CSV table of C-alpha atoms in Angstrom, one decimal:
chain,number,residue,atom,x,y,z
C,357,UNK,CA,140.5,68.9,87.9
C,358,UNK,CA,139.5,71.8,89.9
C,359,UNK,CA,141.0,75.7,90.0
C,360,UNK,CA,140.6,77.8,92.7
C,361,UNK,CA,142.0,80.8,94.0
C,362,UNK,CA,143.8,80.8,97.5
C,363,UNK,CA,145.1,84.2,98.8
C,364,UNK,CA,145.2,85.2,95.2
C,365,UNK,CA,147.2,82.1,94.1
C,366,UNK,CA,145.6,79.7,91.6
C,367,UNK,CA,145.9,76.3,92.5
C,368,UNK,CA,144.8,72.9,90.5
C,369,UNK,CA,143.7,70.0,92.6
C,370,UNK,CA,142.1,66.9,91.8
C,371,UNK,CA,138.3,66.7,92.5
C,372,UNK,CA,137.3,65.4,96.6
C,373,UNK,CA,140.4,67.7,97.7
C,374,UNK,CA,139.5,69.6,100.8
C,375,UNK,CA,140.2,73.4,100.8
C,376,UNK,CA,143.1,72.7,103.5
C,377,UNK,CA,144.9,70.1,101.2
C,378,UNK,CA,144.8,72.4,98.6
C,379,UNK,CA,146.0,75.8,101.1
C,380,UNK,CA,148.8,73.3,102.0
C,381,UNK,CA,149.6,72.0,98.6
C,382,UNK,CA,150.6,75.8,97.8
C,383,UNK,CA,152.5,75.9,101.3
C,384,UNK,CA,150.3,78.2,103.0
C,385,UNK,CA,149.7,77.8,106.9
C,386,UNK,CA,146.6,76.8,108.2
C,387,UNK,CA,146.3,75.9,112.0
C,388,UNK,CA,145.0,72.8,112.6
C,389,UNK,CA,144.1,70.6,116.0
C,390,UNK,CA,141.7,68.2,115.1
C,391,UNK,CA,143.2,67.1,111.6
C,392,UNK,CA,145.5,64.0,111.0
C,393,UNK,CA,146.5,62.7,107.5
C,394,UNK,CA,145.0,58.9,107.8
C,395,UNK,CA,142.4,59.9,109.5
C,396,UNK,CA,138.8,61.2,108.4
C,397,UNK,CA,138.4,65.0,108.4
C,398,UNK,CA,135.9,66.1,111.9
C,399,UNK,CA,135.5,69.7,111.8
C,400,UNK,CA,135.4,70.1,115.6
C,401,UNK,CA,138.1,72.2,116.6
C,402,UNK,CA,137.6,75.0,114.0
C,403,UNK,CA,141.0,76.2,114.1
C,404,UNK,CA,141.4,75.8,110.3
C,405,UNK,CA,138.6,78.2,109.7
C,406,UNK,CA,139.1,80.2,106.3
C,407,UNK,CA,136.9,82.8,104.5
C,408,UNK,CA,135.3,81.8,101.2
C,409,UNK,CA,133.1,83.9,98.9
C,410,UNK,CA,132.7,87.8,97.9
C,411,UNK,CA,131.5,90.8,99.8
C,412,UNK,CA,128.3,90.3,101.9
C,413,UNK,CA,128.2,86.4,100.9
C,414,UNK,CA,131.2,85.8,102.2
C,415,UNK,CA,131.5,83.4,104.9
C,416,UNK,CA,133.5,81.4,107.5
C,417,UNK,CA,133.7,77.6,106.9
C,418,UNK,CA,136.3,75.0,108.2
C,419,UNK,CA,138.8,73.9,105.5
C,420,UNK,CA,139.4,70.9,106.4
C,421,UNK,CA,135.8,69.4,105.8
C,422,UNK,CA,135.2,72.0,102.8
C,423,UNK,CA,135.7,70.5,99.5
C,424,UNK,CA,137.5,72.2,96.8
C,425,UNK,CA,135.0,73.6,93.9
C,426,UNK,CA,136.0,75.7,90.6
C,427,UNK,CA,136.1,79.1,90.9
C,428,UNK,CA,136.0,79.0,94.8
C,429,UNK,CA,137.6,81.8,95.9
C,430,UNK,CA,139.7,81.6,99.7
C,431,UNK,CA,141.2,84.0,102.0
C,432,UNK,CA,143.2,82.6,104.5
C,433,UNK,CA,144.5,84.9,107.0
C,434,UNK,CA,141.8,87.7,106.4
C,435,UNK,CA,141.0,90.0,109.4
C,436,UNK,CA,137.6,88.0,109.8
C,437,UNK,CA,139.6,84.9,109.8
C,438,UNK,CA,141.8,86.1,112.1
C,439,UNK,CA,140.1,87.3,114.6
C,440,UNK,CA,137.7,84.2,114.6
C,441,UNK,CA,140.8,81.9,114.9
C,442,UNK,CA,141.8,83.9,118.0
C,443,UNK,CA,138.8,83.5,119.4
C,444,UNK,CA,138.8,79.7,119.3
C,445,UNK,CA,141.9,79.7,120.6
C,446,UNK,CA,140.4,81.8,123.6
C,447,UNK,CA,138.0,79.3,123.9
C,448,UNK,CA,140.1,76.3,123.7
C,449,UNK,CA,142.7,77.7,126.1
C,450,UNK,CA,139.8,78.4,128.7
C,451,UNK,CA,138.8,74.9,128.6
C,452,UNK,CA,142.2,73.4,128.8
C,453,UNK,CA,144.6,75.7,129.8
C,454,UNK,CA,147.5,72.8,130.6
C,455,UNK,CA,147.4,71.6,127.1
C,456,UNK,CA,151.0,72.3,125.5
C,457,UNK,CA,149.7,72.0,122.2
C,458,UNK,CA,147.1,74.6,122.6
C,459,UNK,CA,149.4,76.9,124.5
C,460,UNK,CA,152.0,77.0,121.7
C,461,UNK,CA,149.1,77.2,119.1
C,462,UNK,CA,148.1,80.5,121.1
C,463,UNK,CA,151.0,82.1,121.2
C,464,UNK,CA,152.2,81.6,118.0
C,465,UNK,CA,148.1,83.5,117.5
C,466,UNK,CA,149.6,86.5,119.8
C,467,UNK,CA,146.8,85.0,122.2
C,468,UNK,CA,148.0,86.8,125.7
C,469,UNK,CA,145.4,86.2,127.4
C,470,UNK,CA,141.8,85.2,127.6
C,471,UNK,CA,138.7,86.4,129.1
C,472,UNK,CA,136.1,82.9,129.9
C,473,UNK,CA,136.2,81.0,133.0
C,474,UNK,CA,139.1,78.8,133.4
C,475,UNK,CA,137.6,75.1,133.2
C,476,UNK,CA,140.9,72.5,133.4
C,477,UNK,CA,139.3,70.0,131.6
C,478,UNK,CA,141.4,67.4,129.9
C,479,UNK,CA,139.2,66.9,127.1
C,480,UNK,CA,138.5,69.6,124.1
C,481,UNK,CA,136.2,66.7,122.9
C,482,UNK,CA,138.1,66.9,118.9
C,483,UNK,CA,137.3,63.3,118.2
C,484,UNK,CA,141.1,62.6,116.9
C,485,UNK,CA,141.2,59.7,119.4
C,486,UNK,CA,138.1,58.3,118.7
C,487,UNK,CA,139.1,58.4,115.0
C,488,UNK,CA,142.6,57.1,115.7
C,489,UNK,CA,140.9,54.0,117.4
C,490,UNK,CA,138.6,53.4,114.6
C,491,UNK,CA,140.1,54.0,111.8
C,492,UNK,CA,143.9,53.2,112.2
C,493,UNK,CA,143.4,50.8,115.1
C,494,UNK,CA,140.6,49.2,114.1
C,495,UNK,CA,138.9,48.7,117.6
C,496,UNK,CA,136.6,50.8,118.4
C,497,UNK,CA,137.2,50.9,121.9
C,498,UNK,CA,136.5,54.3,122.6
C,499,UNK,CA,133.6,56.9,121.7
C,500,UNK,CA,131.5,59.6,122.3
C,501,UNK,CA,129.2,59.3,125.1
C,502,UNK,CA,126.3,61.8,126.3
C,503,UNK,CA,125.5,65.1,124.7
C,504,UNK,CA,125.7,68.8,125.6
C,505,UNK,CA,127.5,69.5,128.8
C,506,UNK,CA,128.0,65.7,129.6
C,507,UNK,CA,129.6,64.5,126.4
C,508,UNK,CA,132.8,63.1,126.9
C,509,UNK,CA,134.9,60.5,125.7
C,510,UNK,CA,135.7,57.2,126.7
C,511,UNK,CA,134.5,53.1,126.8
C,512,UNK,CA,131.4,52.0,127.4
C,513,UNK,CA,130.3,51.9,131.0
C,514,UNK,CA,133.7,53.1,131.6
C,515,UNK,CA,135.1,49.8,132.4
C,516,UNK,CA,137.9,48.6,130.4
C,517,UNK,CA,137.0,47.9,126.9
C,518,UNK,CA,137.5,43.9,125.6
C,519,UNK,CA,138.5,45.7,122.1
C,520,UNK,CA,141.5,48.0,123.5
C,521,UNK,CA,144.5,46.6,122.9
C,522,UNK,CA,146.0,49.2,125.1
C,523,UNK,CA,148.0,50.7,122.3
C,524,UNK,CA,148.5,54.1,123.3
C,525,UNK,CA,147.3,55.6,120.3
C,526,UNK,CA,144.8,57.5,121.5
C,527,UNK,CA,146.8,59.3,123.7
C,528,UNK,CA,149.6,59.8,121.5
C,529,UNK,CA,147.4,61.3,118.9
C,530,UNK,CA,145.5,63.9,121.8
C,531,UNK,CA,146.3,67.6,122.2
C,532,UNK,CA,145.2,68.2,125.7
C,533,UNK,CA,145.6,64.7,128.0
C,534,UNK,CA,148.9,63.9,126.8
C,535,UNK,CA,150.7,63.6,130.1
C,536,UNK,CA,148.5,61.7,131.4
C,537,UNK,CA,149.5,58.4,132.5
C,538,UNK,CA,146.8,55.9,133.5
C,539,UNK,CA,149.2,53.9,135.4
C,540,UNK,CA,146.9,54.5,138.9
C,541,UNK,CA,143.8,53.6,137.5
C,542,UNK,CA,144.8,50.0,135.9
C,543,UNK,CA,141.3,49.1,135.3
C,544,UNK,CA,140.3,52.1,133.4
C,545,UNK,CA,143.6,51.9,131.8
C,546,UNK,CA,144.0,52.7,128.1
C,547,UNK,CA,147.5,51.7,127.8
C,548,UNK,CA,149.3,49.0,129.1
C,549,UNK,CA,152.4,50.5,129.3
C,550,UNK,CA,154.4,50.3,132.3
C,551,UNK,CA,151.3,48.9,134.6
C,552,UNK,CA,152.3,45.4,132.9
C,553,UNK,CA,155.6,45.5,134.7
C,554,UNK,CA,156.3,44.6,138.4
C,555,UNK,CA,157.7,46.4,139.7
C,556,UNK,CA,157.0,49.4,136.9
C,557,UNK,CA,159.6,50.2,134.6
C,558,UNK,CA,162.4,48.7,136.4
C,559,UNK,CA,164.9,47.2,133.8
C,560,UNK,CA,162.9,48.6,131.0
C,561,UNK,CA,165.7,47.4,128.8
C,562,UNK,CA,165.3,44.1,129.1
C,563,UNK,CA,161.8,44.6,127.8
C,564,UNK,CA,162.4,44.6,123.7
C,565,UNK,CA,159.4,45.1,122.9
C,566,UNK,CA,157.4,47.3,125.6
C,567,UNK,CA,155.5,50.4,123.9
C,568,UNK,CA,155.1,53.1,125.7
C,569,UNK,CA,154.0,56.4,124.3
C,570,UNK,CA,155.2,58.2,127.1
C,571,UNK,CA,159.1,58.2,127.2
C,572,UNK,CA,160.6,58.7,129.8
C,573,UNK,CA,157.6,57.5,131.7
C,574,UNK,CA,156.1,59.5,134.3
C,575,UNK,CA,155.8,56.3,136.5
C,576,UNK,CA,159.2,55.2,136.3
C,577,UNK,CA,160.4,58.3,137.1
C,578,UNK,CA,158.4,58.5,140.4
C,579,UNK,CA,159.3,55.2,141.1
C,580,UNK,CA,162.9,55.9,140.8
C,581,UNK,CA,162.8,58.9,143.3
G,401,UNK,CA,118.2,39.9,132.2
G,402,UNK,CA,117.6,36.9,130.0
G,403,UNK,CA,119.6,36.5,126.9
G,404,UNK,CA,117.2,34.6,124.7
G,405,UNK,CA,114.5,37.4,125.4
G,406,UNK,CA,117.1,40.0,123.8
G,407,UNK,CA,116.9,37.4,120.6
G,408,UNK,CA,113.6,37.5,120.6
G,409,UNK,CA,113.1,41.0,120.2
G,410,UNK,CA,116.3,40.9,117.8
G,411,UNK,CA,114.4,38.6,116.0
G,412,UNK,CA,111.3,40.7,115.8
G,413,UNK,CA,113.4,43.3,114.1
G,414,UNK,CA,115.2,40.7,111.9
G,415,UNK,CA,114.2,42.5,108.8
G,416,UNK,CA,115.5,45.6,109.8
G,417,UNK,CA,118.8,45.4,111.7
G,418,UNK,CA,119.9,48.9,110.6
G,419,UNK,CA,117.4,50.2,113.1
G,420,UNK,CA,119.0,50.6,116.4
G,421,UNK,CA,116.7,52.9,118.1
G,422,UNK,CA,113.4,50.7,117.4
G,423,UNK,CA,115.5,47.7,119.1
G,424,UNK,CA,116.8,50.2,122.0
G,425,UNK,CA,113.0,51.2,122.6
G,426,UNK,CA,112.0,47.9,122.6
G,427,UNK,CA,114.6,46.6,125.0
G,428,UNK,CA,113.9,49.4,127.3
G,429,UNK,CA,110.1,48.7,126.9
G,430,UNK,CA,110.5,45.1,128.1
G,431,UNK,CA,112.7,46.0,131.2
G,432,UNK,CA,111.9,49.6,131.9
G,433,UNK,CA,115.9,50.6,131.0
G,434,UNK,CA,118.6,49.2,129.4
G,435,UNK,CA,120.6,46.3,131.0
G,436,UNK,CA,124.2,46.3,129.9
G,437,UNK,CA,124.0,42.6,129.2
G,438,UNK,CA,121.6,43.4,127.2
G,439,UNK,CA,123.6,45.9,124.9
G,440,UNK,CA,126.4,43.8,124.6
G,441,UNK,CA,124.4,40.6,123.4
G,442,UNK,CA,123.0,43.4,121.1
G,443,UNK,CA,126.2,44.4,119.6
G,444,UNK,CA,127.6,41.2,119.4
G,445,UNK,CA,124.4,39.9,117.6
G,446,UNK,CA,124.3,43.0,115.1
G,447,UNK,CA,128.1,43.2,114.4
G,448,UNK,CA,127.8,47.1,115.9
G,449,UNK,CA,130.6,48.0,118.4
G,450,UNK,CA,128.9,48.5,122.1
G,451,UNK,CA,130.8,51.5,121.6
G,452,UNK,CA,128.7,53.0,119.1
G,453,UNK,CA,125.2,51.2,121.1
G,454,UNK,CA,126.7,53.3,124.1
G,455,UNK,CA,127.0,56.5,122.5
G,456,UNK,CA,123.3,56.4,121.1
G,457,UNK,CA,121.9,55.1,124.4
G,458,UNK,CA,123.4,58.0,126.5
G,459,UNK,CA,122.6,60.7,123.3
G,460,UNK,CA,119.1,60.7,123.7
G,461,UNK,CA,117.3,61.4,126.8
G,462,UNK,CA,114.5,58.8,126.8
G,463,UNK,CA,117.0,56.0,127.1
G,464,UNK,CA,118.0,55.5,130.4
G,465,UNK,CA,120.8,53.0,131.6
G,466,UNK,CA,119.6,53.2,135.3
G,467,UNK,CA,116.8,51.0,136.5
G,468,UNK,CA,113.7,52.9,136.7
G,469,UNK,CA,110.5,52.8,138.2
G,470,UNK,CA,107.6,51.9,137.8
G,471,UNK,CA,105.6,54.7,136.7
G,472,UNK,CA,107.8,57.5,135.3
G,473,UNK,CA,106.8,61.1,136.3
G,474,UNK,CA,108.0,64.0,133.9
G,475,UNK,CA,107.7,67.4,135.2
G,476,UNK,CA,107.8,70.1,132.3
G,477,UNK,CA,110.8,73.1,133.5
G,478,UNK,CA,110.4,74.7,129.9
G,479,UNK,CA,110.3,78.5,129.9
G,480,UNK,CA,106.1,78.9,130.2
G,481,UNK,CA,105.9,76.0,132.8
G,482,UNK,CA,108.7,77.6,134.9
G,483,UNK,CA,107.3,81.0,135.0
G,484,UNK,CA,104.1,79.3,136.1
G,485,UNK,CA,105.7,77.6,139.2
G,486,UNK,CA,107.7,74.5,137.8
G,487,UNK,CA,109.9,74.6,140.3
G,488,UNK,CA,107.8,74.4,143.0
G,489,UNK,CA,106.3,71.5,141.6
G,490,UNK,CA,109.6,69.9,141.2
G,491,UNK,CA,110.0,70.7,144.7
G,492,UNK,CA,106.9,69.1,146.0
G,493,UNK,CA,107.2,66.2,143.7
G,494,UNK,CA,110.9,65.6,145.7
G,495,UNK,CA,109.6,66.2,149.1
G,496,UNK,CA,106.6,63.6,148.7
G,497,UNK,CA,108.2,61.0,147.1
G,498,UNK,CA,111.1,61.8,149.2
G,499,UNK,CA,113.9,61.8,145.8
G,500,UNK,CA,115.7,64.1,143.6
G,501,UNK,CA,114.8,64.6,140.2
G,502,UNK,CA,116.2,62.2,138.0
G,503,UNK,CA,116.2,59.2,140.6
G,504,UNK,CA,114.0,56.6,141.4
G,505,UNK,CA,112.2,56.0,144.7
G,506,UNK,CA,113.6,53.2,146.9
G,507,UNK,CA,110.5,51.2,146.5
G,508,UNK,CA,111.3,51.2,142.8
G,509,UNK,CA,107.2,52.8,142.3
G,510,UNK,CA,108.0,56.3,140.7
G,511,UNK,CA,111.1,58.0,138.4
G,512,UNK,CA,110.7,61.6,138.8
G,513,UNK,CA,112.6,63.4,136.0
G,514,UNK,CA,112.7,67.0,134.5
G,515,UNK,CA,112.1,67.9,131.1
G,516,UNK,CA,112.8,70.9,128.9
G,517,UNK,CA,109.6,71.3,127.0
G,518,UNK,CA,106.4,69.0,126.3
G,519,UNK,CA,105.1,71.6,123.4
G,520,UNK,CA,102.1,72.2,125.5
G,521,UNK,CA,103.3,75.4,127.1
G,522,UNK,CA,99.3,77.0,127.3
G,523,UNK,CA,98.2,74.0,130.0
G,524,UNK,CA,101.5,74.7,131.8
G,525,UNK,CA,102.6,74.0,134.4
G,526,UNK,CA,102.6,70.3,132.8
G,527,UNK,CA,103.1,67.2,134.6
G,528,UNK,CA,103.2,63.3,132.5
G,529,UNK,CA,102.8,60.6,134.6
G,530,UNK,CA,102.8,57.1,132.1
G,531,UNK,CA,102.0,59.2,129.3
G,532,UNK,CA,99.0,60.5,131.0
G,533,UNK,CA,99.0,64.5,130.7
G,534,UNK,CA,98.1,66.4,134.1
G,535,UNK,CA,97.9,70.1,133.1
G,536,UNK,CA,97.3,73.4,135.2
G,537,UNK,CA,99.4,71.6,138.3
G,538,UNK,CA,99.6,73.3,141.2
G,539,UNK,CA,101.5,72.0,144.4
G,540,UNK,CA,98.1,70.8,146.1
G,541,UNK,CA,97.3,68.9,142.8
G,542,UNK,CA,100.8,66.8,143.5
G,543,UNK,CA,99.4,64.8,146.3
G,544,UNK,CA,96.5,64.1,144.1
G,545,UNK,CA,98.3,62.9,140.9
G,546,UNK,CA,100.3,60.6,142.9
G,547,UNK,CA,97.6,59.4,145.0
G,548,UNK,CA,95.6,58.6,141.5
G,549,UNK,CA,98.5,57.1,139.7
G,550,UNK,CA,99.1,54.7,142.9
G,551,UNK,CA,95.4,53.5,142.3
G,552,UNK,CA,96.1,53.2,138.6
G,553,UNK,CA,95.9,55.4,136.0
G,554,UNK,CA,95.1,53.1,133.0
G,555,UNK,CA,91.6,51.7,134.9
G,556,UNK,CA,89.0,53.2,132.6
G,557,UNK,CA,86.5,55.7,134.1
G,558,UNK,CA,83.7,54.0,133.2
G,559,UNK,CA,80.8,56.8,134.4
G,560,UNK,CA,82.6,59.5,132.9
G,561,UNK,CA,84.0,58.6,129.5
G,562,UNK,CA,80.9,58.4,127.2
G,563,UNK,CA,82.4,56.4,124.6
G,564,UNK,CA,81.9,53.4,126.7
G,565,UNK,CA,78.7,51.8,126.8
G,566,UNK,CA,77.7,47.9,127.6
G,567,UNK,CA,76.9,44.7,125.3
G,568,UNK,CA,75.3,41.7,126.2
G,569,UNK,CA,76.9,38.8,124.5
G,570,UNK,CA,75.9,35.2,123.5
G,571,UNK,CA,78.0,32.2,122.6
G,572,UNK,CA,78.0,32.5,118.7
G,573,UNK,CA,78.0,28.9,119.0
G,574,UNK,CA,74.9,27.5,121.2
G,575,UNK,CA,73.4,31.1,121.3
G,576,UNK,CA,73.8,30.4,125.6
G,577,UNK,CA,74.2,34.0,127.3
G,578,UNK,CA,77.7,34.3,128.5
G,579,UNK,CA,76.7,37.3,131.1
G,580,UNK,CA,77.4,36.9,134.7
G,581,UNK,CA,75.8,39.3,136.5
G,582,UNK,CA,76.8,38.0,140.0
G,583,UNK,CA,80.4,38.7,139.2
G,584,UNK,CA,80.4,42.4,138.3
G,585,UNK,CA,83.8,43.8,136.2
G,586,UNK,CA,83.5,47.7,136.0
G,587,UNK,CA,80.0,47.9,138.1
G,588,UNK,CA,78.2,45.8,135.2
G,589,UNK,CA,77.8,42.5,134.2
G,590,UNK,CA,81.2,40.4,133.1
G,591,UNK,CA,81.3,38.2,130.1
G,592,UNK,CA,82.0,34.7,131.7
G,593,UNK,CA,84.4,32.4,129.3
G,594,UNK,CA,87.0,29.6,129.6
G,595,UNK,CA,90.3,30.4,128.9
G,596,UNK,CA,93.3,28.3,128.2
G,597,UNK,CA,97.2,29.5,127.7
G,598,UNK,CA,100.1,27.1,128.0
G,599,UNK,CA,98.8,24.5,130.5
G,600,UNK,CA,96.3,26.4,132.4
G,601,UNK,CA,92.6,26.4,132.0
G,602,UNK,CA,90.2,28.5,134.2
G,603,UNK,CA,88.0,30.8,134.4
G,604,UNK,CA,87.8,34.3,133.2
G,605,UNK,CA,86.0,37.3,133.4
G,606,UNK,CA,85.8,40.4,130.6
G,607,UNK,CA,84.7,43.8,131.2
G,608,UNK,CA,81.2,43.9,129.0
G,609,UNK,CA,82.0,47.8,128.7
G,610,UNK,CA,82.7,48.1,125.1
G,611,UNK,CA,86.4,50.3,125.5
G,612,UNK,CA,87.0,48.8,128.7
G,613,UNK,CA,89.8,46.2,128.6
G,614,UNK,CA,89.3,45.3,132.4
G,615,UNK,CA,89.4,41.5,133.1
G,616,UNK,CA,90.1,39.0,135.8
G,617,UNK,CA,90.9,35.6,135.3
G,618,UNK,CA,91.5,32.5,137.5
G,619,UNK,CA,95.7,32.4,136.2
G,620,UNK,CA,98.0,35.6,136.0
G,621,UNK,CA,98.1,35.9,132.0
G,622,UNK,CA,101.7,37.2,131.3
G,623,UNK,CA,101.4,39.9,129.0
G,624,UNK,CA,101.5,39.1,125.2
G,625,UNK,CA,100.4,35.6,126.1
G,626,UNK,CA,97.6,34.8,123.4
G,627,UNK,CA,94.7,33.1,125.2
G,628,UNK,CA,92.3,30.3,123.5
G,629,UNK,CA,89.0,31.2,125.0
G,630,UNK,CA,85.8,29.0,124.9
G,631,UNK,CA,82.1,29.0,125.8
G,632,UNK,CA,81.6,27.8,129.3
G,633,UNK,CA,78.2,26.1,128.2
G,634,UNK,CA,79.2,24.2,125.0
G,635,UNK,CA,83.0,24.0,125.2
G,636,UNK,CA,83.8,25.3,121.7
G,637,UNK,CA,86.0,27.8,121.0
G,638,UNK,CA,85.2,30.9,120.4
G,639,UNK,CA,87.0,31.6,117.2
G,640,UNK,CA,86.5,35.0,115.1
G,641,UNK,CA,86.4,35.1,111.7
G,642,UNK,CA,89.6,37.4,111.6
G,643,UNK,CA,92.6,38.4,112.6
G,644,UNK,CA,93.4,41.5,115.0
G,645,UNK,CA,93.8,44.7,113.1
G,646,UNK,CA,96.6,45.8,115.3
G,647,UNK,CA,98.6,42.7,116.3
G,648,UNK,CA,97.7,40.1,114.2
G,649,UNK,CA,96.7,37.3,116.5
G,650,UNK,CA,93.3,35.9,115.9
G,651,UNK,CA,90.1,37.3,117.5
G,652,UNK,CA,87.2,35.9,119.4
G,653,UNK,CA,83.8,36.3,118.3
G,654,UNK,CA,80.7,36.7,120.6
G,655,UNK,CA,77.1,37.5,119.3
G,656,UNK,CA,75.4,40.7,120.5
G,657,UNK,CA,72.3,40.3,121.8
G,658,UNK,CA,70.0,43.0,119.7
G,659,UNK,CA,72.1,41.9,116.3
G,660,UNK,CA,75.7,41.9,115.5
G,661,UNK,CA,78.9,40.7,116.2
G,662,UNK,CA,81.7,41.6,118.8
G,663,UNK,CA,85.2,40.4,118.1
G,664,UNK,CA,88.0,40.9,120.5
G,665,UNK,CA,91.9,40.2,120.3
G,666,UNK,CA,92.8,37.2,122.1
G,667,UNK,CA,96.2,38.7,123.0
G,668,UNK,CA,96.9,39.7,126.3
G,669,UNK,CA,97.9,43.6,126.3
G,670,UNK,CA,96.6,44.2,123.0
G,671,UNK,CA,93.3,46.6,123.0
G,672,UNK,CA,92.3,45.4,119.1
G,673,UNK,CA,88.7,45.0,119.2
G,674,UNK,CA,85.6,44.9,116.7
G,675,UNK,CA,81.9,45.8,117.0
G,676,UNK,CA,79.8,45.2,113.9
G,677,UNK,CA,76.4,45.8,115.0
G,678,UNK,CA,74.8,45.4,111.4
G,679,UNK,CA,75.8,42.4,109.2
G,680,UNK,CA,76.5,38.9,111.4
G,681,UNK,CA,78.9,38.5,108.8
G,682,UNK,CA,81.1,35.7,109.4
């Protein structure tokens, strides 16, 4: 067992527990974006930063990947942490301003404006969908491609992967592209959804086993009107 | 793309199937790029997911998924080269080759690319063509580089290179001279032997310059082929005593006039050779 101090509170946790889990065990809120129970920690979004150590040796680390150590002193909402977190949120907001999840997080943390160039990307490369596909769906249909500015997530060669079962899990977990319906591009689709039906989504009640991560569906609504 | 060829590349890496990058390097060396089918075969055979392989292949700049030209021309645009005029050189290459940086000429001769630093900043601006470095390039030099590349960079500069010298050789069996002054290779008398590989059997003329690998043959010898070499006089095979230290193929041996033996690797494309002037040690 490991004993660490978080915001002055002592917590005793099992070995292998991360600082994030320990803090949540104590009921301390740490915002996360790329963290999900059941998926391996990745440390991509940097929203979960906390401050560890004392004095000049204090440093900022991502709590979702930092293992709890005996005697570790953690501060989850010091001025430095709040500042870092706000900066991260500003940057995320600049790359994906249309994401409801990021907007909500920004508003919750009192980020009212951002100073950077608006990008309108539909991906923050948090890797949630990649890990979902690999670790929960056992498919490994999508992955990271390229590097640096051209890094992106998708299937190899941008064609529909044979490993993909159109479960839609990647879109379910995505914090940025939740409302992207791939019905219009069936050859690149990662969600079978309504594209399997013809005409799409009519008589949806008659398809008991139909799985669509998006309910109500954008495509059906468009078709109805 | 031939599935068998990819399998044979994989076979060579059988001991170490975990090393993905060496396998990709070999596939790229064979096809000059990474064909999609080859990656699919690789994924099936090594139980890796195609997603991972594609991720690695797109991560590294030295891997290309698009077919590339015969000659790879890299212009350094690192800081030092940039201030010494690399952008002008890139433009000049683009103009002369009529292609953009990152693309291949329509005749599939040149692929032009820019690299960020080659680590030889003092020699800048630097251009590398097929592993040959050109330093202090100016826009006038671009034309010369392209011309030289078209003529063949691997042609050995016989007169300029002092490490290269001629040898005269005899058959190790019948001691007849193998020299053929009437058909020079590299402007020096050639070594005439008989070569056979597969079902082909014909004459072959090797350069007599030690260090040059130029040769002429009645039939085109595919790369990596191990050739059997015979004396044209006694028809005995010119078998060497040892295997090539580079690739392991058998070597042929010939007697050097004035004492000693020279051994040459029989694999086409392998540059293994040994010269032993002291012993005649077989």
